[in-house]
Tab-separated table of C-alpha atoms and ligand atoms in Angstrom:
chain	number	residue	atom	x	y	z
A	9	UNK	CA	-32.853	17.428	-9.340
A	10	UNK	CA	-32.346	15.369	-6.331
A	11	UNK	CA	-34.587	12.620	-5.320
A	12	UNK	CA	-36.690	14.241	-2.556
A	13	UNK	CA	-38.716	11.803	0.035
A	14	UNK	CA	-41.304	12.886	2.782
A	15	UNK	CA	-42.279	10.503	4.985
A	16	UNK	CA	-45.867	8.760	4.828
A	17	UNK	CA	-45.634	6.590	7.822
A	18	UNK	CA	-48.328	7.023	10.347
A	19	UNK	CA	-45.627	6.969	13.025
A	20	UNK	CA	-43.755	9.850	11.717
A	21	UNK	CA	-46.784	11.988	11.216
A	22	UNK	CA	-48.276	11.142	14.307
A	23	UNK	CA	-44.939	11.826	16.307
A	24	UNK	CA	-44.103	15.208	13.971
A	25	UNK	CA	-47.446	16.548	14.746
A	26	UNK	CA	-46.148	16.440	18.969
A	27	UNK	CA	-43.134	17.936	17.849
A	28	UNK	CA	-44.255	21.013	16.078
A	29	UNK	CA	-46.617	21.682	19.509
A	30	UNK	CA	-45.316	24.817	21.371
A	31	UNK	CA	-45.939	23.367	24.444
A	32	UNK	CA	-44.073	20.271	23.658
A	33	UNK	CA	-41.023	20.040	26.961
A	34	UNK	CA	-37.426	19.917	26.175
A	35	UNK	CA	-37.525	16.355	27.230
A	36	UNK	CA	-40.436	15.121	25.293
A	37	UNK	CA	-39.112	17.233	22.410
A	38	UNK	CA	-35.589	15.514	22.363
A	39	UNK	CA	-37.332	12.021	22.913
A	40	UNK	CA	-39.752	12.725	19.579
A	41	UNK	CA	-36.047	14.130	17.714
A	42	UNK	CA	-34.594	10.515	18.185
A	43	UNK	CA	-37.884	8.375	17.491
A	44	UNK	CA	-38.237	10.345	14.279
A	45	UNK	CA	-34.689	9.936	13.395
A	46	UNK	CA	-34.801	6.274	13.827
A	47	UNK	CA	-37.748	6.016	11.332
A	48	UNK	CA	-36.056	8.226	8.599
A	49	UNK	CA	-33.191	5.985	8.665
A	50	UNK	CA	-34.888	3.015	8.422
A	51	UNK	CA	-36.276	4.933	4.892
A	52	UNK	CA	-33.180	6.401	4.315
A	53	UNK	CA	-31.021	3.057	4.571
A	54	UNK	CA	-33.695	0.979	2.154
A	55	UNK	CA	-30.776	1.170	-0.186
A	56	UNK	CA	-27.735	0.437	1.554
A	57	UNK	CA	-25.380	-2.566	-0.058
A	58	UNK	CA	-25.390	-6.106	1.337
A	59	UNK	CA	-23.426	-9.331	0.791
A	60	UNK	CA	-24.061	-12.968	1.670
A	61	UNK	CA	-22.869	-14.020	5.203
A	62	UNK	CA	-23.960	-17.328	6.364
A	63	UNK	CA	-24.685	-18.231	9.763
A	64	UNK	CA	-24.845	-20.998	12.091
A	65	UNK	CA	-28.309	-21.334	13.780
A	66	UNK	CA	-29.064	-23.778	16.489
A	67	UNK	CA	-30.845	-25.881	13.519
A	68	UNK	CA	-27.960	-25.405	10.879
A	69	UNK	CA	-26.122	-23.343	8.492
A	70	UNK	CA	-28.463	-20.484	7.288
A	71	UNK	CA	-27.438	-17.943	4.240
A	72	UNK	CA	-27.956	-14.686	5.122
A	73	UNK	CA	-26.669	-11.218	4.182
A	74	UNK	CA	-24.972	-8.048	5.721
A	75	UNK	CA	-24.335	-4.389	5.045
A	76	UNK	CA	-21.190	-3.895	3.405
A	77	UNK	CA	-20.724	-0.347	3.303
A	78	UNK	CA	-18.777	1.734	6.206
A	79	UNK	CA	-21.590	4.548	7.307
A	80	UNK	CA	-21.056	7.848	8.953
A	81	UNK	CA	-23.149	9.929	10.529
A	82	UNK	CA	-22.502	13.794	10.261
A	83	UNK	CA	-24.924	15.447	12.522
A	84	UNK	CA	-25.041	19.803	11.574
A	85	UNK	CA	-24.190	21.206	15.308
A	86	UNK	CA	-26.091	21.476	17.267
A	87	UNK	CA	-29.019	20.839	16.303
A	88	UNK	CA	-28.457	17.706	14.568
A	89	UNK	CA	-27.177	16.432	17.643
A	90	UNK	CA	-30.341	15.028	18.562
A	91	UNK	CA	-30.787	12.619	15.630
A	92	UNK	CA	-27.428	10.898	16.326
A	93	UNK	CA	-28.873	8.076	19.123
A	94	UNK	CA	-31.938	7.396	16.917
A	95	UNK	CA	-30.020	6.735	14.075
A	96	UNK	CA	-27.226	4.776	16.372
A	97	UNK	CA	-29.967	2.824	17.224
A	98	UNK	CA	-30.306	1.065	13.883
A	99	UNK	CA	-26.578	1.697	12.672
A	100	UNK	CA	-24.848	1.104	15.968
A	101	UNK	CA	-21.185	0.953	14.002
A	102	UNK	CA	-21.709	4.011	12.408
A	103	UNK	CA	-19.094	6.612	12.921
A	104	UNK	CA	-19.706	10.023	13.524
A	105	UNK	CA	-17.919	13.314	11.833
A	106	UNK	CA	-19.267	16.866	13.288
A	107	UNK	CA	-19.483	19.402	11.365
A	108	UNK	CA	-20.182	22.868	13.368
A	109	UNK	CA	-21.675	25.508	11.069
A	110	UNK	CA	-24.441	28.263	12.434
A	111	UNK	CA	-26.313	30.541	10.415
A	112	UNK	CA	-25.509	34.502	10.539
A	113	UNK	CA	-29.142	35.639	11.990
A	114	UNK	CA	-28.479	38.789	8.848
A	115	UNK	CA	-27.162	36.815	6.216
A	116	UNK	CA	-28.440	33.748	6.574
A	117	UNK	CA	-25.627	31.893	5.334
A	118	UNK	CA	-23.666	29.143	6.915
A	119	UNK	CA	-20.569	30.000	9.343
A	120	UNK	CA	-18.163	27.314	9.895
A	121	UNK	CA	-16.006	26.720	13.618
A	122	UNK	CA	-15.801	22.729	13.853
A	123	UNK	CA	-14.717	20.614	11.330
A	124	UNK	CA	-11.982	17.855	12.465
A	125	UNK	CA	-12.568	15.323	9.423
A	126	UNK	CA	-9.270	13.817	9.104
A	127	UNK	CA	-7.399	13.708	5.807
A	128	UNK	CA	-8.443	10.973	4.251
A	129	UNK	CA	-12.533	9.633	4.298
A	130	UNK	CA	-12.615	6.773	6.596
A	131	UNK	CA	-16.684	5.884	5.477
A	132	UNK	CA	-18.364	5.449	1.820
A	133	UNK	CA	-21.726	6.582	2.835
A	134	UNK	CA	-22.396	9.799	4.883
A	135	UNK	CA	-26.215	10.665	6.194
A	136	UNK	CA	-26.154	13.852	6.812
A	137	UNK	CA	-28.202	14.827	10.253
A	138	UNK	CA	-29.927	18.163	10.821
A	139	UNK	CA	-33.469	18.750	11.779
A	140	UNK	CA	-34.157	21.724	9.677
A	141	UNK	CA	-33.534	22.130	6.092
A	142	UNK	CA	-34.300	26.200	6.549
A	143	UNK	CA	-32.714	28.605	3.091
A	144	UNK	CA	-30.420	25.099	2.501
A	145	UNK	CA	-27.545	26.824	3.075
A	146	UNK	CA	-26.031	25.056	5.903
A	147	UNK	CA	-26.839	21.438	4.159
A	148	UNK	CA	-25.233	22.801	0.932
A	149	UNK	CA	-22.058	23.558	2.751
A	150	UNK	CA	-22.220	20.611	4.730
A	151	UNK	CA	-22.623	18.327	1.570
A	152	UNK	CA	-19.354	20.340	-0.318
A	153	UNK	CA	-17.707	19.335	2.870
A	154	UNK	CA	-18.014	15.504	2.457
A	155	UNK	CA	-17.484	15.648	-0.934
A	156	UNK	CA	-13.915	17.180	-0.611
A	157	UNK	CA	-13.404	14.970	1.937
A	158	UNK	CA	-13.663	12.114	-0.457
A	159	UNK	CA	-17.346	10.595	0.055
A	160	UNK	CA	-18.641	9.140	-2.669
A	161	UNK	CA	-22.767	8.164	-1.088
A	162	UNK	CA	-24.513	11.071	0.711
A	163	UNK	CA	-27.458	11.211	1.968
A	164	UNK	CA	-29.300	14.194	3.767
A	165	UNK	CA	-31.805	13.176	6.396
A	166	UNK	CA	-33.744	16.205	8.350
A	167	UNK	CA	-37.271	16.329	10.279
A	168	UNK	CA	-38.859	18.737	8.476
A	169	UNK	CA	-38.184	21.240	5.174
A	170	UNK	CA	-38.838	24.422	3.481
A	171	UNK	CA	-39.610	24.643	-0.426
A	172	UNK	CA	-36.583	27.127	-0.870
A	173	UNK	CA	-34.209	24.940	1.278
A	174	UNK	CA	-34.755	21.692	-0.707
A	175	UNK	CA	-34.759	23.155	-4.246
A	176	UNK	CA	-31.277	24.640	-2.781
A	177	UNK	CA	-29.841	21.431	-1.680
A	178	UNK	CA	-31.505	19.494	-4.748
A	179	UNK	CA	-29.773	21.975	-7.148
A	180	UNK	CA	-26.183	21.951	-5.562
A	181	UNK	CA	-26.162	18.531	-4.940
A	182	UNK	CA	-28.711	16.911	-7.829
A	183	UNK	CA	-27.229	13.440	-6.371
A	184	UNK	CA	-27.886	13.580	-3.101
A	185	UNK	CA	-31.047	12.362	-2.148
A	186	UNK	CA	-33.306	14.392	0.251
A	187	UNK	CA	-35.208	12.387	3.232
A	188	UNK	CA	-37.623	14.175	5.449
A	189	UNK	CA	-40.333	14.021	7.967
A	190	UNK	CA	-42.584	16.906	6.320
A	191	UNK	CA	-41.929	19.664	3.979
A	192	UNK	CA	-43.663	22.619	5.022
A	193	UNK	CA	-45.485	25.936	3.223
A	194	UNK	CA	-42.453	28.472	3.318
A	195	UNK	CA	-39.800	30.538	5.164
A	196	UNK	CA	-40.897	33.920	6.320
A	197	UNK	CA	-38.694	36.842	6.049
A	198	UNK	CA	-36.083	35.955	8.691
A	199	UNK	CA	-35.695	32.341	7.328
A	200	UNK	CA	-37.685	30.400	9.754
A	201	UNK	CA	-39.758	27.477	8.202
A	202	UNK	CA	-43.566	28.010	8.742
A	203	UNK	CA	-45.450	25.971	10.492
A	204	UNK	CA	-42.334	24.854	10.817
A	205	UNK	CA	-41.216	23.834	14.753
A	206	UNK	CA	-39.647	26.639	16.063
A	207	UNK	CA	-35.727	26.473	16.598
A	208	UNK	CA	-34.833	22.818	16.767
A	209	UNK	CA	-31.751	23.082	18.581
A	210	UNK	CA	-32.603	25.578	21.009
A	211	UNK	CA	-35.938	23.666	21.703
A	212	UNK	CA	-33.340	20.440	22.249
A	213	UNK	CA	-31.397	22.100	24.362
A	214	UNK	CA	-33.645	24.086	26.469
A	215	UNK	CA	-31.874	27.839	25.556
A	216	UNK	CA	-35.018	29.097	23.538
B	11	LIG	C1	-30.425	25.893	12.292
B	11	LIG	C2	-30.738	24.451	11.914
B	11	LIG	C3	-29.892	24.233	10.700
B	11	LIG	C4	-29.885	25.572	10.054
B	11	LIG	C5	-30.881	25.532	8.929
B	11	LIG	O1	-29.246	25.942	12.992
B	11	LIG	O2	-30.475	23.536	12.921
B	11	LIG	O3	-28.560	23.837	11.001
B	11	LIG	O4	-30.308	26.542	11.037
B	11	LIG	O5	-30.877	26.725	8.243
B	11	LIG	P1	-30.425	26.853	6.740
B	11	LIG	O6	-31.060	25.736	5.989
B	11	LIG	O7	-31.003	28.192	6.378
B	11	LIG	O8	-28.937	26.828	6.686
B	11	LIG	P2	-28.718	27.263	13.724
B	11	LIG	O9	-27.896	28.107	12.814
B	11	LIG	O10	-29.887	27.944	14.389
B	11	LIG	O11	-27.720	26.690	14.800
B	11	LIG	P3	-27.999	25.729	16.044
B	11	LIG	O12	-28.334	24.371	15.489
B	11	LIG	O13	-26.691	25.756	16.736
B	11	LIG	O14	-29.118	26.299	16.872
């Protein structure tokens, strides 16, 4: 099974709780996605390879270290839109691979209609970016994805979980380890994570 990590911080749980607020505006709503974001990377990254680089302070020569490792960001459209700038904000050099999938409202399972990875990986760690980690199926696919591509480190970062959704992922992808805000109770019988949020991308994007 996959490593699976929900946040502790105060910040998180203090922001998710505004989040998951019905009455929570688009704009407030979209600020709270990229806050949140920012602190899951900041967990999700605790791992990420370094080497020595020294530096010359105003004092000196000082050792110091940098990430090695080329990261890319692969945010689930749309919804996983939002988390891009939060995450930029800590991995500015990042590069970022779309991946369009939706979820058939019957079947629940993933539909692809954007993918434009090219050939050959270009990045050794991927974090993949989608709010809600729902039946798992579009994180699954999304995963099998970057691993035909060629990408060796993934990562799946999302807001909040369902049970069903992360024993999914965890199961298909035992090394890919599993960041989140909070995982909630369950899904109810249209696949919707209670308490859950609500939609996440269209409460981003205003079309709820
Ligand atoms: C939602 C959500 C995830 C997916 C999760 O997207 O943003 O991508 O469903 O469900 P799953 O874990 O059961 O696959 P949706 O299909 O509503 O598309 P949208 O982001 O374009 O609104």
């Amino acid at each position: 099974m996959a490593s699976v990590h929900a946040s502790t911080h105060p910040l998180v749980l203090h922001k998710l709780t505004i989040l998951r607020d019905k009455n929570t505006e688009p704009r407030k709503f979209r600020e709270l996605v990229r806050e949140i974001s920012t602190l899951l990377t900041y967990e999700a990254t605790a791992d990420l390879m370094t080497e020595p680089k020294e530096v010359d302070t105003p004092m000196g020569k000082a050792k110091g270290r940098a990430t090695k490792e080329n990261i890319g960001l692969v945010p689930i459209l749309r919804a996983g839109l939002g988390m891009v700038d939060g995450v930029w904000d800590l991995l500015p050099d990042a590069q970022v691979w779309h991946i369009g999938l939706y979820r058939d409202e019957k079947t629940l399972q993933p539909v692809q209609y954007y993918n434009k990875l090219p050939t050959l990986p270009t990045v050794g760690v991927c974090l993949v970016l989608d709010p809600m980690l729902a039946t798992g199926g579009s994180a699954v696919a999304t995963v099998t994805i970057l691993k035909d591509w060629g990408v060796k480190k993934i990562k799946y970062v999302g807001i909040i979980g369902a049970p069903e959704g992360i024993q999914h992922l965890s199961r298909a992808h035992p090394d890919v380890p599993i960041f989140l805000g909070a995982i909630d109770d369950h899904l109810n019988e249209i696949g919707h994570i209670v308490p859950g949020l609500g939609d996440a991308g269209d409460r981003q994007f205003g079309t709820g």
